Coordinates of C-alpha atoms and ligand atoms in Angstrom, one line a residue:
X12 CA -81.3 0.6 3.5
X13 CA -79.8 3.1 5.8
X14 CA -79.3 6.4 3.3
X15 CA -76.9 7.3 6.4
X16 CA -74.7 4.6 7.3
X17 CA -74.3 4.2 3.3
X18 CA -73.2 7.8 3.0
X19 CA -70.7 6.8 5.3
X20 CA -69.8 3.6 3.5
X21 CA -69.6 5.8 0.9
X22 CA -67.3 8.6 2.1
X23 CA -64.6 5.7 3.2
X24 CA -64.9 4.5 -0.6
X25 CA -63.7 7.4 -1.7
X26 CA -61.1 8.3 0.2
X27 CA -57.3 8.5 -1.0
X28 CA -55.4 5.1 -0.9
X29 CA -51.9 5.8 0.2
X30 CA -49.0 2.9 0.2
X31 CA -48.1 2.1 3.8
X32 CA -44.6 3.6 2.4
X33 CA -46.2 6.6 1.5
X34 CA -47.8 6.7 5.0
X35 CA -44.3 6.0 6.6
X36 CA -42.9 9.0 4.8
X37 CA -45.7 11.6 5.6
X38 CA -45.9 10.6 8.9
X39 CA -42.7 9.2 11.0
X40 CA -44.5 9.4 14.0
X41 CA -47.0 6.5 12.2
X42 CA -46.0 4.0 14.8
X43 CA -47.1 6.1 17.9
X44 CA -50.1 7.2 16.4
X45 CA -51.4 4.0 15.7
X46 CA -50.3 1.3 18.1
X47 CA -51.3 1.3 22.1
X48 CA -50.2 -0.6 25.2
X49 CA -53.1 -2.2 27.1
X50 CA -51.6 -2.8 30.8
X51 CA -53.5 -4.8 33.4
X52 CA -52.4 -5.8 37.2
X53 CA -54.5 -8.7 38.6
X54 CA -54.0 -9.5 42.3
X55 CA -51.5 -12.4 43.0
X56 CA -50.7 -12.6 38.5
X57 CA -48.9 -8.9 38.9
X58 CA -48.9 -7.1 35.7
X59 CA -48.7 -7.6 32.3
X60 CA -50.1 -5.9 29.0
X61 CA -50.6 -6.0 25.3
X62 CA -48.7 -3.8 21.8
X63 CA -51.2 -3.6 20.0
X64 CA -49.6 -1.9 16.2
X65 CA -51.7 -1.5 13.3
X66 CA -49.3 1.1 12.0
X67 CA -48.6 -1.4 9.1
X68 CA -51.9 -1.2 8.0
X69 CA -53.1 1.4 5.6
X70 CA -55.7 3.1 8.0
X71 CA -54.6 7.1 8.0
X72 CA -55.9 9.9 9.5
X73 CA -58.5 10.8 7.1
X74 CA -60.0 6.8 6.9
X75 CA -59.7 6.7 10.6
X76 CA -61.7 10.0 11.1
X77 CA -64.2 8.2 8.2
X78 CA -64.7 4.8 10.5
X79 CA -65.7 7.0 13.4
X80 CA -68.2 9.0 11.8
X81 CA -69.6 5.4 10.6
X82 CA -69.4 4.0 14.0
X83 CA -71.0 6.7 15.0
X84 CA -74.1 6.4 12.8
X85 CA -73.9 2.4 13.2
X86 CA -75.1 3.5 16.7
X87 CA -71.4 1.8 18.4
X88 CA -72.0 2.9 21.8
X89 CA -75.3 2.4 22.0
X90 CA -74.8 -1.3 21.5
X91 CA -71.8 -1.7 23.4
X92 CA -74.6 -0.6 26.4
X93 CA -77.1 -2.8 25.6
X94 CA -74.7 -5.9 25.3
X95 CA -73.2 -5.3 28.7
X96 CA -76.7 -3.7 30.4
X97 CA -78.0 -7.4 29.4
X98 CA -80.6 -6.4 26.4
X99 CA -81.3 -8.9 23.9
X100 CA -78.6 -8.1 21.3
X101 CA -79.6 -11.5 19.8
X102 CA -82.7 -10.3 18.2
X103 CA -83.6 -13.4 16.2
X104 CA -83.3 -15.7 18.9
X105 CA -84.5 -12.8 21.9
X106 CA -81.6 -13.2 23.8
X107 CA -79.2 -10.9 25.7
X108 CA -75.1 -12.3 25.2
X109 CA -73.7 -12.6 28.9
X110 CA -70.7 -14.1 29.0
X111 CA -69.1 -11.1 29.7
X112 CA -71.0 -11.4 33.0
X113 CA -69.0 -14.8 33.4
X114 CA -65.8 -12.5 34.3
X115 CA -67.7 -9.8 36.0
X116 CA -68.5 -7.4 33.1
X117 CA -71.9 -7.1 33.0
X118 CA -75.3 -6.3 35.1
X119 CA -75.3 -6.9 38.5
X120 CA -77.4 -9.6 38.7
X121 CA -75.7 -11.9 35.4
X122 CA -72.2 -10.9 37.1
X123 CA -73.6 -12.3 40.4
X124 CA -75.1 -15.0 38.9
X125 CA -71.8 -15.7 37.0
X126 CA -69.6 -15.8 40.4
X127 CA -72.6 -18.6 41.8
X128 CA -71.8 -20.5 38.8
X129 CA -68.3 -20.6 38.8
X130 CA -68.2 -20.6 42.9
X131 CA -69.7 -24.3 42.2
X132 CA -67.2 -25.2 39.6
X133 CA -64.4 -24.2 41.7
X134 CA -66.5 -26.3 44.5
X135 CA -66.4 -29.7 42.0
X136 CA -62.9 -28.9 40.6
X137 CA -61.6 -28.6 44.3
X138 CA -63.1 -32.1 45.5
X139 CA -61.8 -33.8 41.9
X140 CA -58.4 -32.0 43.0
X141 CA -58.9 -33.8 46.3
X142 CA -59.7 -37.0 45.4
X143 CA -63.8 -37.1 46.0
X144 CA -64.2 -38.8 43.0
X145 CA -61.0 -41.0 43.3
X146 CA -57.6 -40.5 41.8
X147 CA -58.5 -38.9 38.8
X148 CA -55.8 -38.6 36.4
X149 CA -57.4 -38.3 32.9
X150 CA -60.3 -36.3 31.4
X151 CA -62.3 -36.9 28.3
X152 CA -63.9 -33.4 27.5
X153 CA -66.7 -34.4 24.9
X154 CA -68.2 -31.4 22.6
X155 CA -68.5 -29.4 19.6
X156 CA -67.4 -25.8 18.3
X157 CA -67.8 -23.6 21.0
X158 CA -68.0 -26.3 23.4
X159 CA -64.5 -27.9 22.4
X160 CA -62.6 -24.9 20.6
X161 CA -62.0 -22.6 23.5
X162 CA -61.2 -25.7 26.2
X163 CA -59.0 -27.3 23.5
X164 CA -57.6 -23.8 23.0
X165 CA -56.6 -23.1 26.6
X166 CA -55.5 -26.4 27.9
X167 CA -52.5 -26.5 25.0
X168 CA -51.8 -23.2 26.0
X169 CA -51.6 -23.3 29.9
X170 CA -50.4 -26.7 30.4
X171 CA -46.9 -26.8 29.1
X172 CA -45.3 -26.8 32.5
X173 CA -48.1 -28.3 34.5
X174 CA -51.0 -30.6 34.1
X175 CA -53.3 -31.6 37.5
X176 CA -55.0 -33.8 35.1
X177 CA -54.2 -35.1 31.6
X178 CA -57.0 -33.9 29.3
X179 CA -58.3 -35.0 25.9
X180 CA -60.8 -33.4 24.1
X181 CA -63.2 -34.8 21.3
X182 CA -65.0 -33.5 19.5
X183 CA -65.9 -35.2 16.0
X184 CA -67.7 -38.0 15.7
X185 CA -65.7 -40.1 13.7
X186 CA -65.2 -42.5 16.3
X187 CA -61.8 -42.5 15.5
X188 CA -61.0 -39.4 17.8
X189 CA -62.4 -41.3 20.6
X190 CA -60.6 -43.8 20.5
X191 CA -57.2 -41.9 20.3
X192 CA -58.3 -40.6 23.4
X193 CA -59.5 -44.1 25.1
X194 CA -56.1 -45.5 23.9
X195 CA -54.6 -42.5 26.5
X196 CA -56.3 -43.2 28.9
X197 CA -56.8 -45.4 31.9
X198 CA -60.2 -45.9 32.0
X199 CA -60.4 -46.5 35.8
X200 CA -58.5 -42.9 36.2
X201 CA -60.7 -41.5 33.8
X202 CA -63.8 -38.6 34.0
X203 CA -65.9 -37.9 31.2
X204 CA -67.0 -33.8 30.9
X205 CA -70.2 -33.6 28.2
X206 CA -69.7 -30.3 27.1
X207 CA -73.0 -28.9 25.1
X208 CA -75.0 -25.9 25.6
X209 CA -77.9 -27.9 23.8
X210 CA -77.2 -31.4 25.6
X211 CA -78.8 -32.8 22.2
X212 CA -75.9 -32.2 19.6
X213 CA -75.4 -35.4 17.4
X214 CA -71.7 -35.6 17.6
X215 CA -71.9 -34.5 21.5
X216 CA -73.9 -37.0 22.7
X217 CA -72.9 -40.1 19.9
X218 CA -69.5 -39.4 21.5
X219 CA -70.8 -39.4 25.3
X220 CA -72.8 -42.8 24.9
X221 CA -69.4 -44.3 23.5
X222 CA -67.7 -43.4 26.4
X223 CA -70.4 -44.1 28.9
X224 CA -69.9 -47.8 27.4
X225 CA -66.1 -47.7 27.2
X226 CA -66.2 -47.1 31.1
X227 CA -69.2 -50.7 31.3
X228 CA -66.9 -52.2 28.8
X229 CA -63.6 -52.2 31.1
X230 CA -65.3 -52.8 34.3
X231 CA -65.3 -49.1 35.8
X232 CA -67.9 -49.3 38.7
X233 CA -70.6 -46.9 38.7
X234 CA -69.8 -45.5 35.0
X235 CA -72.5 -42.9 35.4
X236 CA -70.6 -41.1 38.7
X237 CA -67.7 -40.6 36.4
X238 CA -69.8 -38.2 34.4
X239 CA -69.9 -34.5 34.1
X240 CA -72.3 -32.4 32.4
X241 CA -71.6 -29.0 31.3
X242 CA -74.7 -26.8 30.1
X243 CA -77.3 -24.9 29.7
X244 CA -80.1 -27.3 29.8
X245 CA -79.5 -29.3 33.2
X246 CA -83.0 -31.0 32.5
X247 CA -81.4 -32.2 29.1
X248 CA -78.7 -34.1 31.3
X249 CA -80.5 -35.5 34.1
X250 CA -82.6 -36.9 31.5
X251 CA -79.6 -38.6 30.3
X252 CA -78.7 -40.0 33.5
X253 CA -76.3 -37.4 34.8
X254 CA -76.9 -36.9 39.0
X255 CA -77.7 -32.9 39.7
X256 CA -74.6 -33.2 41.6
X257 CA -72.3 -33.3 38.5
X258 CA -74.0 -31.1 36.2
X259 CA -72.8 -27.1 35.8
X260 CA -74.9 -25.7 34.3
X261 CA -74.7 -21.8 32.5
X262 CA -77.1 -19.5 31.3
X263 CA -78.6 -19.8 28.1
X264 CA -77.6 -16.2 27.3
X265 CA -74.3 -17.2 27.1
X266 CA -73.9 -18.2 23.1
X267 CA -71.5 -21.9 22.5
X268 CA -68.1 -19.7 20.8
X269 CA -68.2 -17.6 24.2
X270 CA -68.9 -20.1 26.8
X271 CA -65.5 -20.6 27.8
X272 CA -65.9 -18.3 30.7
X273 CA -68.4 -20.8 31.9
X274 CA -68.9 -24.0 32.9
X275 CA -67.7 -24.9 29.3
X276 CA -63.8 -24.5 31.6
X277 CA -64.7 -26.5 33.7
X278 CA -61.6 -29.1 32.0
X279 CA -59.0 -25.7 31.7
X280 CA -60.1 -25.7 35.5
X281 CA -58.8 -29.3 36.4
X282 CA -56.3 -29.3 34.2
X283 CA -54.4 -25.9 35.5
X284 CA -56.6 -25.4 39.0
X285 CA -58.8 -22.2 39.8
X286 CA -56.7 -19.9 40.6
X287 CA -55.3 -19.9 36.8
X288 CA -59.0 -20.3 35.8
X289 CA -59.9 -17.1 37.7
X290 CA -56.9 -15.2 36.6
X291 CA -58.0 -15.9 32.7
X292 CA -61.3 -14.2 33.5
X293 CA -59.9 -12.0 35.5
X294 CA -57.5 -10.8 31.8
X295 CA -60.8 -10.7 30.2
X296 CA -61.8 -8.5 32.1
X297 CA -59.3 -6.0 31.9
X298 CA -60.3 -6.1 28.3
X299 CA -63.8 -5.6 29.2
X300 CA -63.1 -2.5 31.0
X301 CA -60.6 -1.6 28.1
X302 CA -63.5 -2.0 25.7
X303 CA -65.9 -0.1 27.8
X304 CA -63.6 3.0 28.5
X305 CA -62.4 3.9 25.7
X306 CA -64.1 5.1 22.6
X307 CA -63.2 5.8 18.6
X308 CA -59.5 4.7 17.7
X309 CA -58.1 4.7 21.2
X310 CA -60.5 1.4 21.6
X311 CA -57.8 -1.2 20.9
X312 CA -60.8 -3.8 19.5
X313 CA -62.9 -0.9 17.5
X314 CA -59.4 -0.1 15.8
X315 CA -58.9 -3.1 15.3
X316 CA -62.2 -3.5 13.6
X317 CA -62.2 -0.8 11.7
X318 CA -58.7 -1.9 10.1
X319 CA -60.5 -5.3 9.5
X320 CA -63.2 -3.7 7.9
X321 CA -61.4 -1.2 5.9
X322 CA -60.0 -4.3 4.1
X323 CA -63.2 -6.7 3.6
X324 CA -65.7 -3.7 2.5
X325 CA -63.0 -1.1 0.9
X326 CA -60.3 -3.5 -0.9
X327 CA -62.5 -6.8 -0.6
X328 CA -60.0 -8.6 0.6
X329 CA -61.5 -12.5 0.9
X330 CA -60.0 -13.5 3.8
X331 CA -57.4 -12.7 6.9
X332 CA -54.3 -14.8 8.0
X333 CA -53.5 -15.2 11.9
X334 CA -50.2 -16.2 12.4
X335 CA -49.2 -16.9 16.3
X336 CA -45.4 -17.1 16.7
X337 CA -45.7 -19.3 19.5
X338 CA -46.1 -23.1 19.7
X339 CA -48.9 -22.3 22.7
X340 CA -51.0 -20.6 20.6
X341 CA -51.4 -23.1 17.8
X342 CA -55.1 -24.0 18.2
X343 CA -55.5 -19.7 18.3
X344 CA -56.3 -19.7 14.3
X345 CA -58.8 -22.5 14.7
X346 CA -60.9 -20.9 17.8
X347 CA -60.9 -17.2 15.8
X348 CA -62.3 -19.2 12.5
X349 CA -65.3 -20.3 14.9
X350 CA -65.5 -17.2 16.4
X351 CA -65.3 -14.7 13.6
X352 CA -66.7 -17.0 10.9
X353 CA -69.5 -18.3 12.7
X354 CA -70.3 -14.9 14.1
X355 CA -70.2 -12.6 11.2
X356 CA -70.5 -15.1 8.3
X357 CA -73.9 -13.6 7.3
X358 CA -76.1 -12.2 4.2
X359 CA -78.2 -9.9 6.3
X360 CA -78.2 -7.6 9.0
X361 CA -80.0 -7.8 12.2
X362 CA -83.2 -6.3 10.9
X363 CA -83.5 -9.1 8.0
X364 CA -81.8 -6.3 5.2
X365 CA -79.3 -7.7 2.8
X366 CA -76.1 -6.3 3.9
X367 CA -74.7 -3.8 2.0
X368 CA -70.8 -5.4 1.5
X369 CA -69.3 -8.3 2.1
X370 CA -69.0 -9.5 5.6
X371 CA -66.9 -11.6 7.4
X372 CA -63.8 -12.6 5.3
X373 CA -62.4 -16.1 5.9
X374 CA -60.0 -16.7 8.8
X375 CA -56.9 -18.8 8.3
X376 CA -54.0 -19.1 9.9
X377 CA -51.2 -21.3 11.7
X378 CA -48.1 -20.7 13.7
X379 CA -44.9 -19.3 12.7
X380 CA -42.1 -19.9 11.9
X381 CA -43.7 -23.3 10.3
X382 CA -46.0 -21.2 8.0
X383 CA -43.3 -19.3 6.6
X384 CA -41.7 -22.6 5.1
X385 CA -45.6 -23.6 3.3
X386 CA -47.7 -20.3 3.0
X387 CA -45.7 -17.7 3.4
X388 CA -45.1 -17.9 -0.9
X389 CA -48.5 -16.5 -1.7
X390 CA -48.6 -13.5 1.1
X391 CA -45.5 -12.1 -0.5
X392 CA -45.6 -12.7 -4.3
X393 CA -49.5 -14.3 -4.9
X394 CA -52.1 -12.3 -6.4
X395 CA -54.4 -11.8 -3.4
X396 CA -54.2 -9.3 -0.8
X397 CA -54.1 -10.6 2.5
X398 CA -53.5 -8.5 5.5
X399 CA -52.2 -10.9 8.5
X400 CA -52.4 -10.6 11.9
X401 CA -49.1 -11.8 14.0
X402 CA -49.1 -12.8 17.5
X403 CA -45.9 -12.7 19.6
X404 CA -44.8 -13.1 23.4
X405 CA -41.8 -11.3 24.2
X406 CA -41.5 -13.4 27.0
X407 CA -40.4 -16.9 26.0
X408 CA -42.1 -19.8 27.0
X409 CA -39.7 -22.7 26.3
X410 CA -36.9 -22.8 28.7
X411 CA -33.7 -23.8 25.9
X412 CA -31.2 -21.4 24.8
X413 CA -32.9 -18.1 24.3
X414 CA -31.5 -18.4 20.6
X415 CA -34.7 -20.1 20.2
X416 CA -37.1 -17.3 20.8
X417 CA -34.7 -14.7 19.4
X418 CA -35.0 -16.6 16.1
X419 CA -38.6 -16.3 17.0
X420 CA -39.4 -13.2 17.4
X421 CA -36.8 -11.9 14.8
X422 CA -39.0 -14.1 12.3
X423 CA -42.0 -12.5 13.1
X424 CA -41.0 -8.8 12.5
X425 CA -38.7 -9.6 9.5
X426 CA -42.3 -11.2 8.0
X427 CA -44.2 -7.7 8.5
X428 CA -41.1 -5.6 7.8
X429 CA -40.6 -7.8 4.3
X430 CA -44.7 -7.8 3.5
X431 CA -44.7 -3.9 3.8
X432 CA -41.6 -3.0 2.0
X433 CA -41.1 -5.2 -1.1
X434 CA -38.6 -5.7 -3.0
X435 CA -37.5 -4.9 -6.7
X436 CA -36.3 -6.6 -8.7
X437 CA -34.7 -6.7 -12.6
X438 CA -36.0 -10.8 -12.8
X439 CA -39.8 -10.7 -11.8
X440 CA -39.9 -13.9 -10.3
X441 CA -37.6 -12.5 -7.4
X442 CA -39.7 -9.1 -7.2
X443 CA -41.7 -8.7 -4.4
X444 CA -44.7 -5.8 -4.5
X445 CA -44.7 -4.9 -0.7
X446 CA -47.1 -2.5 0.3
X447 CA -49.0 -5.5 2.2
X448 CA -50.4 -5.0 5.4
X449 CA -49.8 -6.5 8.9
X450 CA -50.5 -6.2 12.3
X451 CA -48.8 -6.9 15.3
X452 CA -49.7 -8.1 18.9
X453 CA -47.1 -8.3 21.1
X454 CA -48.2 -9.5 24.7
X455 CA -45.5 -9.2 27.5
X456 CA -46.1 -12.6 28.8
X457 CA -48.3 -15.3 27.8
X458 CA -49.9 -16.5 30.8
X459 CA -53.6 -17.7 31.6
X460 CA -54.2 -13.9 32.5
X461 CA -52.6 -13.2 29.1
X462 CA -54.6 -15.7 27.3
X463 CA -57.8 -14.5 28.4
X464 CA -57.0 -10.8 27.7
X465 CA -56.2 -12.2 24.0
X466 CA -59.6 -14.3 23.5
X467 CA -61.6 -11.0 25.3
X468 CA -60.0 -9.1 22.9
X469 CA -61.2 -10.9 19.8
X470 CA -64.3 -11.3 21.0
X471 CA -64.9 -7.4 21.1
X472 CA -63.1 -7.2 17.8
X473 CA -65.6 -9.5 16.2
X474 CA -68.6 -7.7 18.2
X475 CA -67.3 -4.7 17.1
X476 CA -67.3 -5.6 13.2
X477 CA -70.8 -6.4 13.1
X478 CA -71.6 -3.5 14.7
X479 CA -70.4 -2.1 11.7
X480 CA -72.0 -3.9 9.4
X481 CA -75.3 -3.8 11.3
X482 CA -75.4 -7.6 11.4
X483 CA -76.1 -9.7 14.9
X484 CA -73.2 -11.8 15.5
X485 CA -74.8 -14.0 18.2
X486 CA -76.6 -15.8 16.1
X487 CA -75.7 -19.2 13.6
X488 CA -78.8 -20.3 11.4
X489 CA -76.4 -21.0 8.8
X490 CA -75.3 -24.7 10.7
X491 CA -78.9 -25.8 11.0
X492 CA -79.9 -26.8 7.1
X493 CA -77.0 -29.4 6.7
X494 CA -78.1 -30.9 10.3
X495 CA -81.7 -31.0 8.9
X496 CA -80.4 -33.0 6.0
X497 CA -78.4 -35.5 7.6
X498 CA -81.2 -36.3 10.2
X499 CA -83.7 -36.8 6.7
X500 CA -80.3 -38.9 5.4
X501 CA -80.5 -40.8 8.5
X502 CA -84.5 -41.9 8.6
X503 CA -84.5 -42.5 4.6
X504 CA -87.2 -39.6 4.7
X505 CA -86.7 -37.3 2.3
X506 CA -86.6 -36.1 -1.4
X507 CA -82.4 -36.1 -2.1
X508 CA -81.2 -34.7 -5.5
X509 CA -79.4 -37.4 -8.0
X510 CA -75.7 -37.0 -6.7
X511 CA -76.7 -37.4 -2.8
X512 CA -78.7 -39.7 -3.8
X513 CA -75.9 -42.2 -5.5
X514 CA -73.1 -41.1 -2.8
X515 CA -75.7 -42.4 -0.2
X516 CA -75.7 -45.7 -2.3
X517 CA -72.3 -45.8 -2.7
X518 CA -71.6 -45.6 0.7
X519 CA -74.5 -48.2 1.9
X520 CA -76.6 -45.3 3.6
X521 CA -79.7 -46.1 1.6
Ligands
F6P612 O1 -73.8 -26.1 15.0 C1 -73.2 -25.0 15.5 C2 -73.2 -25.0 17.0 O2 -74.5 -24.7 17.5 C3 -72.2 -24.0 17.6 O3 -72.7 -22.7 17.6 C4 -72.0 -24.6 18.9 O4 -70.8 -24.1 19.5 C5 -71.9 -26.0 18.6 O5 -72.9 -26.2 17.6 C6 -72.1 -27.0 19.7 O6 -73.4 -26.8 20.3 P1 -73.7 -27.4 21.7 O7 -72.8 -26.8 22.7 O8 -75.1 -27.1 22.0 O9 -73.5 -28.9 21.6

């Protein structure tokens, strides 16, 4: 164990706990002090920018000066250099994590490497624009995780007005999500994208041999030429029968929850064009260099991690509650779950120690105002502590009476405002404690730049909180044991216990 990085751990431990009212009172200048405007201009997008508050959270000056001094010890800089100087900051699995390189943050030879790769994208998505491969009017993006969460994420988002090409994206393998898709789609229209780092996950390539047949099946000439491969192992899916020509391929330094930035976009990139494409990496980016340029609290990520962390390790809080007010960002709590879960859902840090506190809490979420009439009941008057996160666009997206996102927006604050401030009460069933925290991020527009900025953002956030907790977040051995399993389930091989054993008889498996 560190004796250092404890004593730090420590210190924050011990520190006064103030009541966000409290904080209010001492400090009216609270809102200043702790929220920030991020402001990018992108060429041919014009500018737009972030509010990022965390003045509802219970970070003060003397925990904030505490989560310094730790990042400090925890070595922050240090490790923000070596993930964007491309050293392996994947130490179990000896990799560097690039895909900041996929939107020009990174060395000079991954960021050049990156434009190649996305030059030949925008070369494919170009002729499918242009009819090379006929008159494509329907993609089936196959994949898993990090190879469906971020493309499902983005194409909801960016295609409410506009849609070059219909997409549907599977990713389980009951074969009943293919099939909603096959019943949308005309399968002479139709390209298939296989999106998998691996090119050998189960679901991924169960799912591509069913399509592959559902193209035979209905007459489709050629069915192979209909099929895109998106990947890190090209060898993987010529093997399969995929021509070089339709394969993009992507380092394999780029981990599956932050591929989107690669050819994992490819189906954002037909369904919105490049230009959109280009301008979410290029809002990334801006967040890159935010990231990189700032240091301590004035890093928007790092304060957001330390506010993140300041709950899971200090009031063990066991999870965190995303709410986007806004319809396009429905799939948002779903891609963080992946991202923050599967990143920072581990027992020990990146030198094999046992971590010292809990690490990452669970992510849940949903959109407002729908959340408010189902979940909403236990953030106010339930028993556990769960600071939220609320997303916002002051812009609006829907084109009805502004009413709409008025009532929106006026939602969204009332729910932080009413979280923080309580209310008593003489009957305790209509009581509410307050003094529960929020945070607010209030993006000026939410367009693809804007989108991008939001996912970069997170991304740090979550690098940025195992940092802290001295744990590598590129890694995900935690997935492989239950695969294992279900392969021995699948040969008969294997020693099960009792109750697997009579489920697997129940259900005709053995
Ligand atoms: O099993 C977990 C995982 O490896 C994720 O990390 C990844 O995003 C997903 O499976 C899909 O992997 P692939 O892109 O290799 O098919």
């Amino acid at each position: 164990m560190n004796e250092v990085i404890s004593a730090a751990w420590q210190r924050l431990a011990m520190l006064d706990r103030p009541s966000l009212g409290e904080l209010f009172d001492r400090d009216r200048d609270r809102f200043d002090k702790l929220s920030q405007r991020i402001e990018f201009d992108i060429p041919d997008n014009g500018t737009n920018g972030l509010l990022l508050d965390w003045s509802k959270t219970h970070l003060d000056e003397p925990t904030l000066d505490a989560f310094e001094a730790l990042a400090e010890v925890c070595g922050f800089a240090a490790a923000q250099a070596a993930l964007f100087g491309g050293d392996v900051v994947n130490p179990t699995e000896g990799r560097a994590a690039t895909h900041g390189a996929m939107r020009g943050s990174g060395t000079e030879a991954d960021v050049e490497e990156g434009e190649a790769l996305l030059a030949r994208m925008g070369m494919l998505v170009g002729a499918i624009h242009d009819g090379a491969l006929g008159d494509v009017k329907h993609l089936i993006h196959i994949g898993i995780g990090g190879s469906a969460l971020g493309p499902d994420l983005a194409v909801d988002a960016l295609t409410r007005d506009l849609e070059l090409v219909d997409v549907h994206v599977v990713s389980n393998i009951d074969g009943l999500a293919l099939e909603q898709a096959f019943a949308a789609c005309d399968p002479n229209h139709t390209l298939i994208a296989v999106a998998s780092k691996t090119f050998t996950t189960i679901e991924t390539m169960t799912n591509a041999a069913s399509a592959l047949k559902w193209l035979q099946d209905n007459g489709v000439s050629d069915p192979s030429g209909r099929v895109v491969a998106l990947t890190a192992n090209p060898e993987g899916a010529v093997e399969w029968g995929i021509d070089e020509t339709r394969i993009l391929p992507f380092p394999e330094s780029v981990g599956g929850r932050y591929s989107l930035w690669s050819s994992i976009g490819f189906p954002v990139a037909l369904a919105v064009g490049m230009d959109d494409f280009r301008a979410m990496l290029a809002g990334a980016k801006a967040i890159d260099d935010h990231f990189r340029s700032n240091e301590g609290r004035a890093n928007g990520p790092l304060l957001a991690a330390f506010a993140d962390q300041y709950y899971a390790r200090i009031r063990r809080c066991q999870t965190r509650a995303v709410f986007a007010y806004d319809e396009r960002l429905a799939l948002f709590p779903d891609y963080l779950q992946q991202l923050e879960m599967e990143s920072n859902g581990k027992s020990v840090t990146a030198g094999g120690e046992p971590v010292i506190g809990p690490t990452a809490p669970i992510t849940w979420g949903g959109v407002g105002t729908d959340a408010q009439h189902a979940v909403f009941q236990l953030l106010h008057q339930g028993t556990h502590l769960v600071p939220v996160d609320f997303i916002a666009s002051i812009a609006p997206g829907d084109e009805l009476d502004p009413a709409h996102h008025r009532q929106l927006l006026m939602n969204c604050f009332a729910q932080g405002a009413a979280l923080m401030a309580g209310k008593s009460s003489d009957d305790p069933a209509r009581a509410y404690p307050g003094d529960r925290p929020s945070a607010m991020i209030l993006v000026d527009d939410l367009d693809a730049a804007m989108l991008g900025a939001l996912i970069a953002f997170h991304e740090h956030r979550t690098f940025a909180n195992a940092v802290l907790m001295e744990i590598n977040p590129f890694d995900q051995f935690g997935v492989e044991l239950g695969k294992s399993i279900a392969k021995q389930i699948d040969s008969g091989e294997g020693d099960f216990d009792p109750s697997t054993k009579a489920l697997m008889t129940a259900a005709g498996l053995s």
